[in-house]
Amino acid sequence: MDSTGVDRFDTSRFEASRNRLASLAYRLLGSAADAQDAVQDAFLHWQAADRQRIKVPEAWLTKVVTNLCLDRLRSAQARRERTVGAWFPELLLEGDPMLGPADTFEQRESVSLAVLTVMERLSPVERAVYILREAFSYGHAEIAEILDITESASQQHLHRARTRVTATRRRGAGDVDPASARRIVEEFLAAATSGRTERLVSLLTDDVIALSDGAGLAEKLLRYDTPQRVAAVMRGGFKSTPAKQRLAGGATALHYAVVNDAPAVLFVLGDQVLGAVTFEVTDDKIAAVRGIAAPARLVRLAEAWRRHAPGTPLIAEW
């Protein structure tokens, strides 16, 4: 095989791992754009390497991508951009290959907005150990090799990370089937758009929280708690007004979707996704509501939606 053939073969080996590497990078960074950049940087490393000396390409590439992500997380720019209380993950639509493995509860949970947000409170190494172990089933010996730490240190990092994640896990999380989740969200939407506050309150857990990025304009995330306060905010937020329609550029349609393994309502104008509201459902009630409208957090979701064949909207004109 000539050199061109070798290059094509080596490129195809990398491309075969691209989606897995992207899903790893996304879980570590919480940003699809940054994940794509990290994978592209890994490809440049792959091209520059003496590939004949790489015995296990998958392991080599995993190590490169993981450490590229850790370098990004440790950078001064990342620390400024990812201020706790002001950062939200970038959203991914169901079926996006960047969501990666979803065979186990832990794999699905690792791309949830709740866990991606918890990752911000962990050290870069703790989050890497947690993701490599829980989402990709690497053993501690393999993780130690990837991160240049001891197996004992890997076990300790995993224990601390699991403790943090478990502490934020809602009772009954993961027990709601998709049909029930959709039904609860539809009931919520009907109550919110009709102004039925009492019905809204009955659909919320006692410790419910609501978070919003204020369309990316707020310096910190807007946070609300107590069922009564969240119900009041949701009633106002879901009320359609001429001013909101003018701001959006017209009457939007509200579509049901699954985003980061959670039920969601998308605000869509034509083929443009203008905003998303995601719901954390547990024990047949809503435990958390997250509103995201900053364009930078919707880029990949919006691109996927344009390729998507949407069904009948929950509300055709809002």
PDB file of C-alpha atoms in Angstrom:
ATOM      1  CA  MET A   1       0.000   0.000   0.000  1.00  0.00           C
ATOM      2  CA  ASP A   2       1.422   3.410  -0.930  1.00  0.00           C
ATOM      3  CA  SER A   3       1.648   6.359   1.453  1.00  0.00           C
ATOM      4  CA  THR A   4      -1.620   7.790   0.195  1.00  0.00           C
ATOM      5  CA  GLY A   5      -3.343   4.507   0.917  1.00  0.00           C
ATOM      6  CA  VAL A   6      -1.815   4.410   4.395  1.00  0.00           C
ATOM      7  CA  ASP A   7      -3.024   7.955   5.078  1.00  0.00           C
ATOM      8  CA  ARG A   8      -6.519   7.076   3.933  1.00  0.00           C
ATOM      9  CA  PHE A   9      -6.501   3.983   6.139  1.00  0.00           C
ATOM     10  CA  ASP A  10      -5.274   5.924   9.168  1.00  0.00           C
ATOM     11  CA  THR A  11      -7.822   8.679   8.556  1.00  0.00           C
ATOM     12  CA  SER A  12     -10.618   6.109   8.379  1.00  0.00           C
ATOM     13  CA  ARG A  13      -9.445   4.632  11.698  1.00  0.00           C
ATOM     14  CA  PHE A  14      -9.729   8.060  13.283  1.00  0.00           C
ATOM     15  CA  GLU A  15     -13.118   8.729  11.710  1.00  0.00           C
ATOM     16  CA  ALA A  16     -14.400   5.435  13.094  1.00  0.00           C
ATOM     17  CA  SER A  17     -13.706   6.819  16.588  1.00  0.00           C
ATOM     18  CA  ARG A  18     -14.869  10.402  15.978  1.00  0.00           C
ATOM     19  CA  ASN A  19     -18.377  10.090  17.441  1.00  0.00           C
ATOM     20  CA  ARG A  20     -17.139   8.289  20.545  1.00  0.00           C
ATOM     21  CA  LEU A  21     -14.420  10.885  21.073  1.00  0.00           C
ATOM     22  CA  ALA A  22     -16.909  13.724  20.563  1.00  0.00           C
ATOM     23  CA  SER A  23     -19.312  12.233  23.108  1.00  0.00           C
ATOM     24  CA  LEU A  24     -16.440  11.930  25.601  1.00  0.00           C
ATOM     25  CA  ALA A  25     -15.363  15.531  24.985  1.00  0.00           C
ATOM     26  CA  TYR A  26     -18.938  16.807  25.277  1.00  0.00           C
ATOM     27  CA  ARG A  27     -19.413  15.127  28.645  1.00  0.00           C
ATOM     28  CA  LEU A  28     -16.162  16.642  29.872  1.00  0.00           C
ATOM     29  CA  LEU A  29     -16.741  20.154  28.501  1.00  0.00           C
ATOM     30  CA  GLY A  30     -20.532  20.510  28.310  1.00  0.00           C
ATOM     31  CA  SER A  31     -20.115  22.376  25.032  1.00  0.00           C
ATOM     32  CA  ALA A  32     -20.647  20.820  21.621  1.00  0.00           C
ATOM     33  CA  ALA A  33     -18.545  23.502  19.925  1.00  0.00           C
ATOM     34  CA  ASP A  34     -15.628  22.993  22.318  1.00  0.00           C
ATOM     35  CA  ALA A  35     -15.986  19.222  21.996  1.00  0.00           C
ATOM     36  CA  GLN A  36     -15.707  19.464  18.202  1.00  0.00           C
ATOM     37  CA  ASP A  37     -12.605  21.657  18.558  1.00  0.00           C
ATOM     38  CA  ALA A  38     -11.011  19.154  20.944  1.00  0.00           C
ATOM     39  CA  VAL A  39     -11.657  16.264  18.549  1.00  0.00           C
ATOM     40  CA  GLN A  40     -10.233  18.227  15.628  1.00  0.00           C
ATOM     41  CA  ASP A  41      -7.121  19.019  17.689  1.00  0.00           C
ATOM     42  CA  ALA A  42      -6.828  15.290  18.435  1.00  0.00           C
ATOM     43  CA  PHE A  43      -6.956  14.585  14.703  1.00  0.00           C
ATOM     44  CA  LEU A  44      -4.011  16.933  14.178  1.00  0.00           C
ATOM     45  CA  HIS A  45      -2.093  15.076  16.912  1.00  0.00           C
ATOM     46  CA  TRP A  46      -3.010  11.800  15.208  1.00  0.00           C
ATOM     47  CA  GLN A  47      -1.700  13.030  11.854  1.00  0.00           C
ATOM     48  CA  ALA A  48       1.557  14.221  13.413  1.00  0.00           C
ATOM     49  CA  ALA A  49       2.171  11.030  15.422  1.00  0.00           C
ATOM     50  CA  ASP A  50       4.233   8.019  14.411  1.00  0.00           C
ATOM     51  CA  ARG A  51       1.125   5.895  13.998  1.00  0.00           C
ATOM     52  CA  GLN A  52       3.018   2.672  13.409  1.00  0.00           C
ATOM     53  CA  ARG A  53       4.159   2.830  17.043  1.00  0.00           C
ATOM     54  CA  ILE A  54       0.594   3.257  18.374  1.00  0.00           C
ATOM     55  CA  LYS A  55      -0.469  -0.237  19.407  1.00  0.00           C
ATOM     56  CA  VAL A  56      -4.053   0.544  20.450  1.00  0.00           C
ATOM     57  CA  PRO A  57      -5.356   3.593  18.538  1.00  0.00           C
ATOM     58  CA  GLU A  58      -8.606   3.805  20.540  1.00  0.00           C
ATOM     59  CA  ALA A  59      -6.737   4.025  23.849  1.00  0.00           C
ATOM     60  CA  TRP A  60      -4.232   6.531  22.425  1.00  0.00           C
ATOM     61  CA  LEU A  61      -6.958   8.765  21.033  1.00  0.00           C
ATOM     62  CA  THR A  62      -8.973   8.580  24.264  1.00  0.00           C
ATOM     63  CA  LYS A  63      -5.934   9.739  26.211  1.00  0.00           C
ATOM     64  CA  VAL A  64      -5.254  12.599  23.800  1.00  0.00           C
ATOM     65  CA  VAL A  65      -8.844  13.867  23.770  1.00  0.00           C
ATOM     66  CA  THR A  66      -9.211  13.576  27.548  1.00  0.00           C
ATOM     67  CA  ASN A  67      -6.066  15.551  28.195  1.00  0.00           C
ATOM     68  CA  LEU A  68      -6.915  18.170  25.582  1.00  0.00           C
ATOM     69  CA  CYS A  69     -10.227  18.667  27.395  1.00  0.00           C
ATOM     70  CA  LEU A  70      -8.499  18.898  30.767  1.00  0.00           C
ATOM     71  CA  ASP A  71      -6.157  21.559  29.364  1.00  0.00           C
ATOM     72  CA  ARG A  72      -9.206  23.555  28.238  1.00  0.00           C
ATOM     73  CA  LEU A  73     -10.894  23.206  31.621  1.00  0.00           C
ATOM     74  CA  ARG A  74      -7.776  24.398  33.427  1.00  0.00           C
ATOM     75  CA  SER A  75      -7.212  27.427  31.218  1.00  0.00           C
ATOM     76  CA  ALA A  76      -7.757  30.913  32.616  1.00  0.00           C
ATOM     77  CA  GLN A  77     -10.231  31.690  29.832  1.00  0.00           C
ATOM     78  CA  ALA A  78     -12.332  28.641  30.695  1.00  0.00           C
ATOM     79  CA  ARG A  79     -12.398  29.613  34.370  1.00  0.00           C
ATOM     80  CA  ARG A  80     -13.738  33.044  33.422  1.00  0.00           C
ATOM     81  CA  GLU A  81     -16.341  31.643  31.008  1.00  0.00           C
ATOM     82  CA  ARG A  82     -17.520  28.861  33.300  1.00  0.00           C
ATOM     83  CA  THR A  83     -18.330  30.853  36.409  1.00  0.00           C
ATOM     84  CA  VAL A  84     -20.414  28.707  38.736  1.00  0.00           C
ATOM     85  CA  GLY A  85     -23.936  30.096  38.780  1.00  0.00           C
ATOM     86  CA  ALA A  86     -23.668  31.614  35.312  1.00  0.00           C
ATOM     87  CA  TRP A  87     -22.903  28.568  33.136  1.00  0.00           C
ATOM     88  CA  PHE A  88     -25.300  26.239  31.328  1.00  0.00           C
ATOM     89  CA  PRO A  89     -24.387  23.295  29.083  1.00  0.00           C
ATOM     90  CA  GLU A  90     -25.040  23.416  25.359  1.00  0.00           C
ATOM     91  CA  LEU A  91     -28.167  21.413  24.491  1.00  0.00           C
ATOM     92  CA  LEU A  92     -28.311  18.305  22.289  1.00  0.00           C
ATOM     93  CA  LEU A  93     -31.408  16.928  20.560  1.00  0.00           C
ATOM     94  CA  GLU A  94     -32.330  13.269  20.926  1.00  0.00           C
ATOM     95  CA  GLY A  95     -30.495  11.161  18.351  1.00  0.00           C
ATOM     96  CA  ASP A  96     -27.416  13.390  18.224  1.00  0.00           C
ATOM     97  CA  PRO A  97     -24.367  11.070  17.995  1.00  0.00           C
ATOM     98  CA  MET A  98     -22.532  13.358  20.411  1.00  0.00           C
ATOM     99  CA  LEU A  99     -24.820  12.067  23.178  1.00  0.00           C
ATOM    100  CA  GLY A 100     -22.901   8.815  22.862  1.00  0.00           C
ATOM    101  CA  PRO A 101     -23.626   5.602  24.748  1.00  0.00           C
ATOM    102  CA  ALA A 102     -27.056   5.388  26.382  1.00  0.00           C
ATOM    103  CA  ASP A 103     -27.387   1.737  27.365  1.00  0.00           C
ATOM    104  CA  THR A 104     -27.248   2.270  31.130  1.00  0.00           C
ATOM    105  CA  PHE A 105     -28.825   4.726  33.541  1.00  0.00           C
ATOM    106  CA  GLU A 106     -25.372   6.125  34.364  1.00  0.00           C
ATOM    107  CA  GLN A 107     -24.590   6.731  30.689  1.00  0.00           C
ATOM    108  CA  ARG A 108     -27.860   8.563  30.123  1.00  0.00           C
ATOM    109  CA  GLU A 109     -27.538  10.493  33.370  1.00  0.00           C
ATOM    110  CA  SER A 110     -24.037  11.678  32.426  1.00  0.00           C
ATOM    111  CA  VAL A 111     -25.486  13.875  29.641  1.00  0.00           C
ATOM    112  CA  SER A 112     -28.341  15.233  31.749  1.00  0.00           C
ATOM    113  CA  LEU A 113     -28.256  18.964  32.410  1.00  0.00           C
ATOM    114  CA  ALA A 114     -28.236  18.261  36.142  1.00  0.00           C
ATOM    115  CA  VAL A 115     -25.076  16.125  36.016  1.00  0.00           C
ATOM    116  CA  LEU A 116     -23.313  18.307  33.440  1.00  0.00           C
ATOM    117  CA  THR A 117     -23.887  21.217  35.823  1.00  0.00           C
ATOM    118  CA  VAL A 118     -22.621  19.203  38.807  1.00  0.00           C
ATOM    119  CA  MET A 119     -19.452  18.502  36.809  1.00  0.00           C
ATOM    120  CA  GLU A 120     -18.641  22.210  37.089  1.00  0.00           C
ATOM    121  CA  ARG A 121     -18.205  21.754  40.838  1.00  0.00           C
ATOM    122  CA  LEU A 122     -15.682  18.947  40.414  1.00  0.00           C
ATOM    123  CA  SER A 123     -12.004  19.284  39.659  1.00  0.00           C
ATOM    124  CA  PRO A 124     -11.072  18.524  36.054  1.00  0.00           C
ATOM    125  CA  VAL A 125      -9.494  15.200  37.062  1.00  0.00           C
ATOM    126  CA  GLU A 126     -12.511  14.194  39.157  1.00  0.00           C
ATOM    127  CA  ARG A 127     -14.871  14.799  36.269  1.00  0.00           C
ATOM    128  CA  ALA A 128     -12.591  12.906  33.866  1.00  0.00           C
ATOM    129  CA  VAL A 129     -12.443   9.888  36.159  1.00  0.00           C
ATOM    130  CA  TYR A 130     -16.199   9.926  36.659  1.00  0.00           C
ATOM    131  CA  ILE A 131     -16.980  10.161  32.934  1.00  0.00           C
ATOM    132  CA  LEU A 132     -14.412   7.558  31.892  1.00  0.00           C
ATOM    133  CA  ARG A 133     -15.674   5.119  34.507  1.00  0.00           C
ATOM    134  CA  GLU A 134     -19.440   5.714  34.524  1.00  0.00           C
ATOM    135  CA  ALA A 135     -20.109   6.584  30.886  1.00  0.00           C
ATOM    136  CA  PHE A 136     -17.393   4.607  29.105  1.00  0.00           C
ATOM    137  CA  SER A 137     -16.772   1.717  31.539  1.00  0.00           C
ATOM    138  CA  TYR A 138     -12.997   2.110  31.717  1.00  0.00           C
ATOM    139  CA  GLY A 139     -11.276   0.260  34.546  1.00  0.00           C
ATOM    140  CA  HIS A 140      -9.178   2.102  37.099  1.00  0.00           C
ATOM    141  CA  ALA A 141      -5.946   0.758  35.598  1.00  0.00           C
ATOM    142  CA  GLU A 142      -6.926   2.181  32.203  1.00  0.00           C
ATOM    143  CA  ILE A 143      -8.003   5.499  33.736  1.00  0.00           C
ATOM    144  CA  ALA A 144      -4.725   5.744  35.620  1.00  0.00           C
ATOM    145  CA  GLU A 145      -2.852   5.309  32.340  1.00  0.00           C
ATOM    146  CA  ILE A 146      -4.993   7.906  30.541  1.00  0.00           C
ATOM    147  CA  LEU A 147      -4.610  10.536  33.276  1.00  0.00           C
ATOM    148  CA  ASP A 148      -1.092   9.648  34.503  1.00  0.00           C
ATOM    149  CA  ILE A 149      -2.283   9.007  38.047  1.00  0.00           C
ATOM    150  CA  THR A 150      -2.272   5.958  40.304  1.00  0.00           C
ATOM    151  CA  GLU A 151      -5.122   3.465  40.450  1.00  0.00           C
ATOM    152  CA  SER A 152      -5.654   4.429  44.077  1.00  0.00           C
ATOM    153  CA  ALA A 153      -5.972   8.088  43.110  1.00  0.00           C
ATOM    154  CA  SER A 154      -8.464   7.145  40.394  1.00  0.00           C
ATOM    155  CA  GLN A 155     -10.596   5.295  42.942  1.00  0.00           C
ATOM    156  CA  GLN A 156     -10.502   8.265  45.325  1.00  0.00           C
ATOM    157  CA  HIS A 157     -11.454  10.725  42.596  1.00  0.00           C
ATOM    158  CA  LEU A 158     -14.352   8.491  41.563  1.00  0.00           C
ATOM    159  CA  HIS A 159     -15.615   8.240  45.139  1.00  0.00           C
ATOM    160  CA  ARG A 160     -15.640  12.031  45.548  1.00  0.00           C
ATOM    161  CA  ALA A 161     -17.337  12.555  42.179  1.00  0.00           C
ATOM    162  CA  ARG A 162     -19.988   9.905  42.834  1.00  0.00           C
ATOM    163  CA  THR A 163     -20.726  11.468  46.211  1.00  0.00           C
ATOM    164  CA  ARG A 164     -21.372  14.847  44.546  1.00  0.00           C
ATOM    165  CA  VAL A 165     -23.544  13.379  41.797  1.00  0.00           C
ATOM    166  CA  THR A 166     -25.529  11.180  44.187  1.00  0.00           C
ATOM    167  CA  ALA A 167     -26.194  14.142  46.479  1.00  0.00           C
ATOM    168  CA  THR A 168     -27.960  15.969  43.648  1.00  0.00           C
ATOM    169  CA  ARG A 169     -29.878  12.969  42.339  1.00  0.00           C
ATOM    170  CA  ARG A 170     -33.615  13.329  42.860  1.00  0.00           C
ATOM    171  CA  ARG A 171     -35.602  10.570  44.515  1.00  0.00           C
ATOM    172  CA  GLY A 172     -37.256   8.500  41.814  1.00  0.00           C
ATOM    173  CA  ALA A 173     -34.994   9.847  39.082  1.00  0.00           C
ATOM    174  CA  GLY A 174     -34.825   7.509  36.101  1.00  0.00           C
ATOM    175  CA  ASP A 175     -38.100   5.761  36.962  1.00  0.00           C
ATOM    176  CA  VAL A 176     -40.382   7.804  34.673  1.00  0.00           C
ATOM    177  CA  ASP A 177     -41.100   6.261  31.282  1.00  0.00           C
ATOM    178  CA  PRO A 178     -41.102   8.520  28.180  1.00  0.00           C
ATOM    179  CA  ALA A 179     -44.878   8.419  27.735  1.00  0.00           C
ATOM    180  CA  SER A 180     -45.491   9.491  31.338  1.00  0.00           C
ATOM    181  CA  ALA A 181     -42.879  12.239  31.074  1.00  0.00           C
ATOM    182  CA  ARG A 182     -44.580  13.634  27.974  1.00  0.00           C
ATOM    183  CA  ARG A 183     -48.000  13.498  29.620  1.00  0.00           C
ATOM    184  CA  ILE A 184     -46.751  15.436  32.654  1.00  0.00           C
ATOM    185  CA  VAL A 185     -45.096  18.092  30.475  1.00  0.00           C
ATOM    186  CA  GLU A 186     -48.264  18.475  28.394  1.00  0.00           C
ATOM    187  CA  GLU A 187     -50.307  18.916  31.577  1.00  0.00           C
ATOM    188  CA  PHE A 188     -47.772  21.467  32.804  1.00  0.00           C
ATOM    189  CA  LEU A 189     -47.924  23.386  29.525  1.00  0.00           C
ATOM    190  CA  ALA A 190     -51.737  23.392  29.519  1.00  0.00           C
ATOM    191  CA  ALA A 191     -51.807  24.734  33.080  1.00  0.00           C
ATOM    192  CA  ALA A 192     -49.079  27.342  32.447  1.00  0.00           C
ATOM    193  CA  THR A 193     -50.613  28.750  29.270  1.00  0.00           C
ATOM    194  CA  SER A 194     -54.107  28.904  30.796  1.00  0.00           C
ATOM    195  CA  GLY A 195     -52.886  30.556  33.990  1.00  0.00           C
ATOM    196  CA  ARG A 196     -54.097  27.752  36.266  1.00  0.00           C
ATOM    197  CA  THR A 197     -51.685  28.349  39.137  1.00  0.00           C
ATOM    198  CA  GLU A 198     -53.158  25.758  41.488  1.00  0.00           C
ATOM    199  CA  ARG A 199     -52.814  23.027  38.856  1.00  0.00           C
ATOM    200  CA  LEU A 200     -49.251  24.137  38.170  1.00  0.00           C
ATOM    201  CA  VAL A 201     -48.347  23.920  41.860  1.00  0.00           C
ATOM    202  CA  SER A 202     -49.809  20.408  42.073  1.00  0.00           C
ATOM    203  CA  LEU A 203     -47.474  19.268  39.284  1.00  0.00           C
ATOM    204  CA  LEU A 204     -44.329  20.470  41.102  1.00  0.00           C
ATOM    205  CA  THR A 205     -42.308  18.761  43.820  1.00  0.00           C
ATOM    206  CA  ASP A 206     -41.964  20.545  47.154  1.00  0.00           C
ATOM    207  CA  ASP A 207     -38.274  21.234  46.462  1.00  0.00           C
ATOM    208  CA  VAL A 208     -38.694  22.269  42.825  1.00  0.00           C
ATOM    209  CA  ILE A 209     -36.244  24.739  41.291  1.00  0.00           C
ATOM    210  CA  ALA A 210     -36.390  26.781  38.095  1.00  0.00           C
ATOM    211  CA  LEU A 211     -33.318  28.147  36.339  1.00  0.00           C
ATOM    212  CA  SER A 212     -33.079  30.481  33.352  1.00  0.00           C
ATOM    213  CA  ASP A 213     -30.216  32.003  31.398  1.00  0.00           C
ATOM    214  CA  GLY A 214     -32.291  35.121  30.732  1.00  0.00           C
ATOM    215  CA  ALA A 215     -31.699  34.599  26.992  1.00  0.00           C
ATOM    216  CA  GLY A 216     -28.000  34.872  27.764  1.00  0.00           C
ATOM    217  CA  LEU A 217     -28.363  38.476  28.936  1.00  0.00           C
ATOM    218  CA  ALA A 218     -28.150  37.850  32.684  1.00  0.00           C
ATOM    219  CA  GLU A 219     -24.723  37.802  34.328  1.00  0.00           C
ATOM    220  CA  LYS A 220     -25.880  34.941  36.536  1.00  0.00           C
ATOM    221  CA  LEU A 221     -28.544  32.324  36.070  1.00  0.00           C
ATOM    222  CA  LEU A 222     -31.940  33.375  37.339  1.00  0.00           C
ATOM    223  CA  ARG A 223     -33.028  30.938  40.041  1.00  0.00           C
ATOM    224  CA  TYR A 224     -36.438  30.427  41.618  1.00  0.00           C
ATOM    225  CA  ASP A 225     -37.627  27.954  44.231  1.00  0.00           C
ATOM    226  CA  THR A 226     -40.775  26.948  46.133  1.00  0.00           C
ATOM    227  CA  PRO A 227     -43.710  25.578  44.104  1.00  0.00           C
ATOM    228  CA  GLN A 228     -45.669  28.822  44.406  1.00  0.00           C
ATOM    229  CA  ARG A 229     -42.823  31.005  43.155  1.00  0.00           C
ATOM    230  CA  VAL A 230     -41.923  28.652  40.311  1.00  0.00           C
ATOM    231  CA  ALA A 231     -45.579  28.363  39.286  1.00  0.00           C
ATOM    232  CA  ALA A 232     -45.924  32.155  39.187  1.00  0.00           C
ATOM    233  CA  VAL A 233     -42.770  32.538  37.086  1.00  0.00           C
ATOM    234  CA  MET A 234     -43.818  29.764  34.682  1.00  0.00           C
ATOM    235  CA  ARG A 235     -47.317  31.205  34.328  1.00  0.00           C
ATOM    236  CA  GLY A 236     -45.819  34.562  33.338  1.00  0.00           C
ATOM    237  CA  GLY A 237     -43.129  33.002  31.147  1.00  0.00           C
ATOM    238  CA  PHE A 238     -45.541  30.850  29.159  1.00  0.00           C
ATOM    239  CA  LYS A 239     -48.117  33.596  28.669  1.00  0.00           C
ATOM    240  CA  SER A 240     -48.145  34.695  25.045  1.00  0.00           C
ATOM    241  CA  THR A 241     -48.242  38.458  24.467  1.00  0.00           C
ATOM    242  CA  PRO A 242     -47.980  40.729  21.410  1.00  0.00           C
ATOM    243  CA  ALA A 243     -44.702  42.064  22.807  1.00  0.00           C
ATOM    244  CA  LYS A 244     -43.191  38.556  22.953  1.00  0.00           C
ATOM    245  CA  GLN A 245     -44.343  37.848  19.406  1.00  0.00           C
ATOM    246  CA  ARG A 246     -42.776  41.078  18.154  1.00  0.00           C
ATOM    247  CA  LEU A 247     -39.527  40.225  19.916  1.00  0.00           C
ATOM    248  CA  ALA A 248     -39.523  36.709  18.419  1.00  0.00           C
ATOM    249  CA  GLY A 249     -40.382  37.996  14.960  1.00  0.00           C
ATOM    250  CA  GLY A 250     -43.792  36.336  14.842  1.00  0.00           C
ATOM    251  CA  ALA A 251     -45.976  33.710  16.463  1.00  0.00           C
ATOM    252  CA  THR A 252     -43.890  30.707  17.500  1.00  0.00           C
ATOM    253  CA  ALA A 253     -44.888  27.049  17.622  1.00  0.00           C
ATOM    254  CA  LEU A 254     -44.276  25.024  20.763  1.00  0.00           C
ATOM    255  CA  HIS A 255     -42.978  21.521  20.058  1.00  0.00           C
ATOM    256  CA  TYR A 256     -42.336  18.592  22.362  1.00  0.00           C
ATOM    257  CA  ALA A 257     -38.809  17.187  22.153  1.00  0.00           C
ATOM    258  CA  VAL A 258     -36.301  15.141  24.116  1.00  0.00           C
ATOM    259  CA  VAL A 259     -33.158  17.104  24.940  1.00  0.00           C
ATOM    260  CA  ASN A 260     -30.201  15.649  26.843  1.00  0.00           C
ATOM    261  CA  ASP A 261     -32.399  12.667  27.747  1.00  0.00           C
ATOM    262  CA  ALA A 262     -35.032  14.937  29.292  1.00  0.00           C
ATOM    263  CA  PRO A 263     -38.487  16.043  28.115  1.00  0.00           C
ATOM    264  CA  ALA A 264     -38.497  19.563  26.710  1.00  0.00           C
ATOM    265  CA  VAL A 265     -40.584  22.190  24.994  1.00  0.00           C
ATOM    266  CA  LEU A 266     -38.963  24.008  22.078  1.00  0.00           C
ATOM    267  CA  PHE A 267     -40.016  27.465  20.897  1.00  0.00           C
ATOM    268  CA  VAL A 268     -39.749  27.348  17.109  1.00  0.00           C
ATOM    269  CA  LEU A 269     -40.245  30.073  14.494  1.00  0.00           C
ATOM    270  CA  GLY A 270     -40.170  28.592  11.003  1.00  0.00           C
ATOM    271  CA  ASP A 271     -37.216  26.225  11.254  1.00  0.00           C
ATOM    272  CA  GLN A 272     -35.397  28.291  13.897  1.00  0.00           C
ATOM    273  CA  VAL A 273     -35.246  27.174  17.522  1.00  0.00           C
ATOM    274  CA  LEU A 274     -35.481  30.325  19.619  1.00  0.00           C
ATOM    275  CA  GLY A 275     -35.517  28.728  23.060  1.00  0.00           C
ATOM    276  CA  ALA A 276     -35.929  25.536  25.035  1.00  0.00           C
ATOM    277  CA  VAL A 277     -37.433  24.652  28.378  1.00  0.00           C
ATOM    278  CA  THR A 278     -36.330  21.307  29.810  1.00  0.00           C
ATOM    279  CA  PHE A 279     -38.007  19.389  32.622  1.00  0.00           C
ATOM    280  CA  GLU A 280     -36.625  17.055  35.249  1.00  0.00           C
ATOM    281  CA  VAL A 281     -39.444  14.638  36.022  1.00  0.00           C
ATOM    282  CA  THR A 282     -39.470  12.379  39.066  1.00  0.00           C
ATOM    283  CA  ASP A 283     -42.258  10.512  40.836  1.00  0.00           C
ATOM    284  CA  ASP A 284     -44.804  11.859  38.316  1.00  0.00           C
ATOM    285  CA  LYS A 285     -43.947  15.439  39.214  1.00  0.00           C
ATOM    286  CA  ILE A 286     -41.594  18.104  37.928  1.00  0.00           C
ATOM    287  CA  ALA A 287     -38.522  18.624  40.098  1.00  0.00           C
ATOM    288  CA  ALA A 288     -36.646  21.147  37.968  1.00  0.00           C
ATOM    289  CA  VAL A 289     -37.315  23.467  35.040  1.00  0.00           C
ATOM    290  CA  ARG A 290     -34.501  24.976  32.995  1.00  0.00           C
ATOM    291  CA  GLY A 291     -35.034  27.710  30.421  1.00  0.00           C
ATOM    292  CA  ILE A 292     -32.340  28.266  27.804  1.00  0.00           C
ATOM    293  CA  ALA A 293     -32.527  30.918  25.088  1.00  0.00           C
ATOM    294  CA  ALA A 294     -28.947  32.101  24.627  1.00  0.00           C
ATOM    295  CA  PRO A 295     -28.205  31.433  20.916  1.00  0.00           C
ATOM    296  CA  ALA A 296     -24.738  29.999  21.669  1.00  0.00           C
ATOM    297  CA  ARG A 297     -26.316  27.241  23.773  1.00  0.00           C
ATOM    298  CA  LEU A 298     -28.741  26.289  21.003  1.00  0.00           C
ATOM    299  CA  VAL A 299     -26.490  26.143  17.923  1.00  0.00           C
ATOM    300  CA  ARG A 300     -26.146  22.368  17.528  1.00  0.00           C
ATOM    301  CA  LEU A 301     -29.704  21.674  18.682  1.00  0.00           C
ATOM    302  CA  ALA A 302     -31.033  24.183  16.157  1.00  0.00           C
ATOM    303  CA  GLU A 303     -28.987  22.586  13.358  1.00  0.00           C
ATOM    304  CA  ALA A 304     -30.324  19.144  14.302  1.00  0.00           C
ATOM    305  CA  TRP A 305     -33.892  20.463  14.443  1.00  0.00           C
ATOM    306  CA  ARG A 306     -33.653  21.789  10.876  1.00  0.00           C
ATOM    307  CA  ARG A 307     -32.833  18.235   9.767  1.00  0.00           C
ATOM    308  CA  HIS A 308     -35.599  16.842  11.966  1.00  0.00           C
ATOM    309  CA  ALA A 309     -39.136  16.028  10.834  1.00  0.00           C
ATOM    310  CA  PRO A 310     -41.180  17.619  13.612  1.00  0.00           C
ATOM    311  CA  GLY A 311     -44.560  16.221  14.470  1.00  0.00           C
ATOM    312  CA  THR A 312     -47.680  18.193  15.287  1.00  0.00           C
ATOM    313  CA  PRO A 313     -46.793  21.045  17.672  1.00  0.00           C
ATOM    314  CA  LEU A 314     -48.271  21.151  21.155  1.00  0.00           C
ATOM    315  CA  ILE A 315     -49.295  24.727  20.380  1.00  0.00           C
ATOM    316  CA  ALA A 316     -49.327  25.844  16.729  1.00  0.00           C
ATOM    317  CA  GLU A 317     -49.258  29.599  17.367  1.00  0.00           C
ATOM    318  CA  TRP A 318     -47.993  30.995  20.656  1.00  0.00           C
TER     319      TRP A 318
END
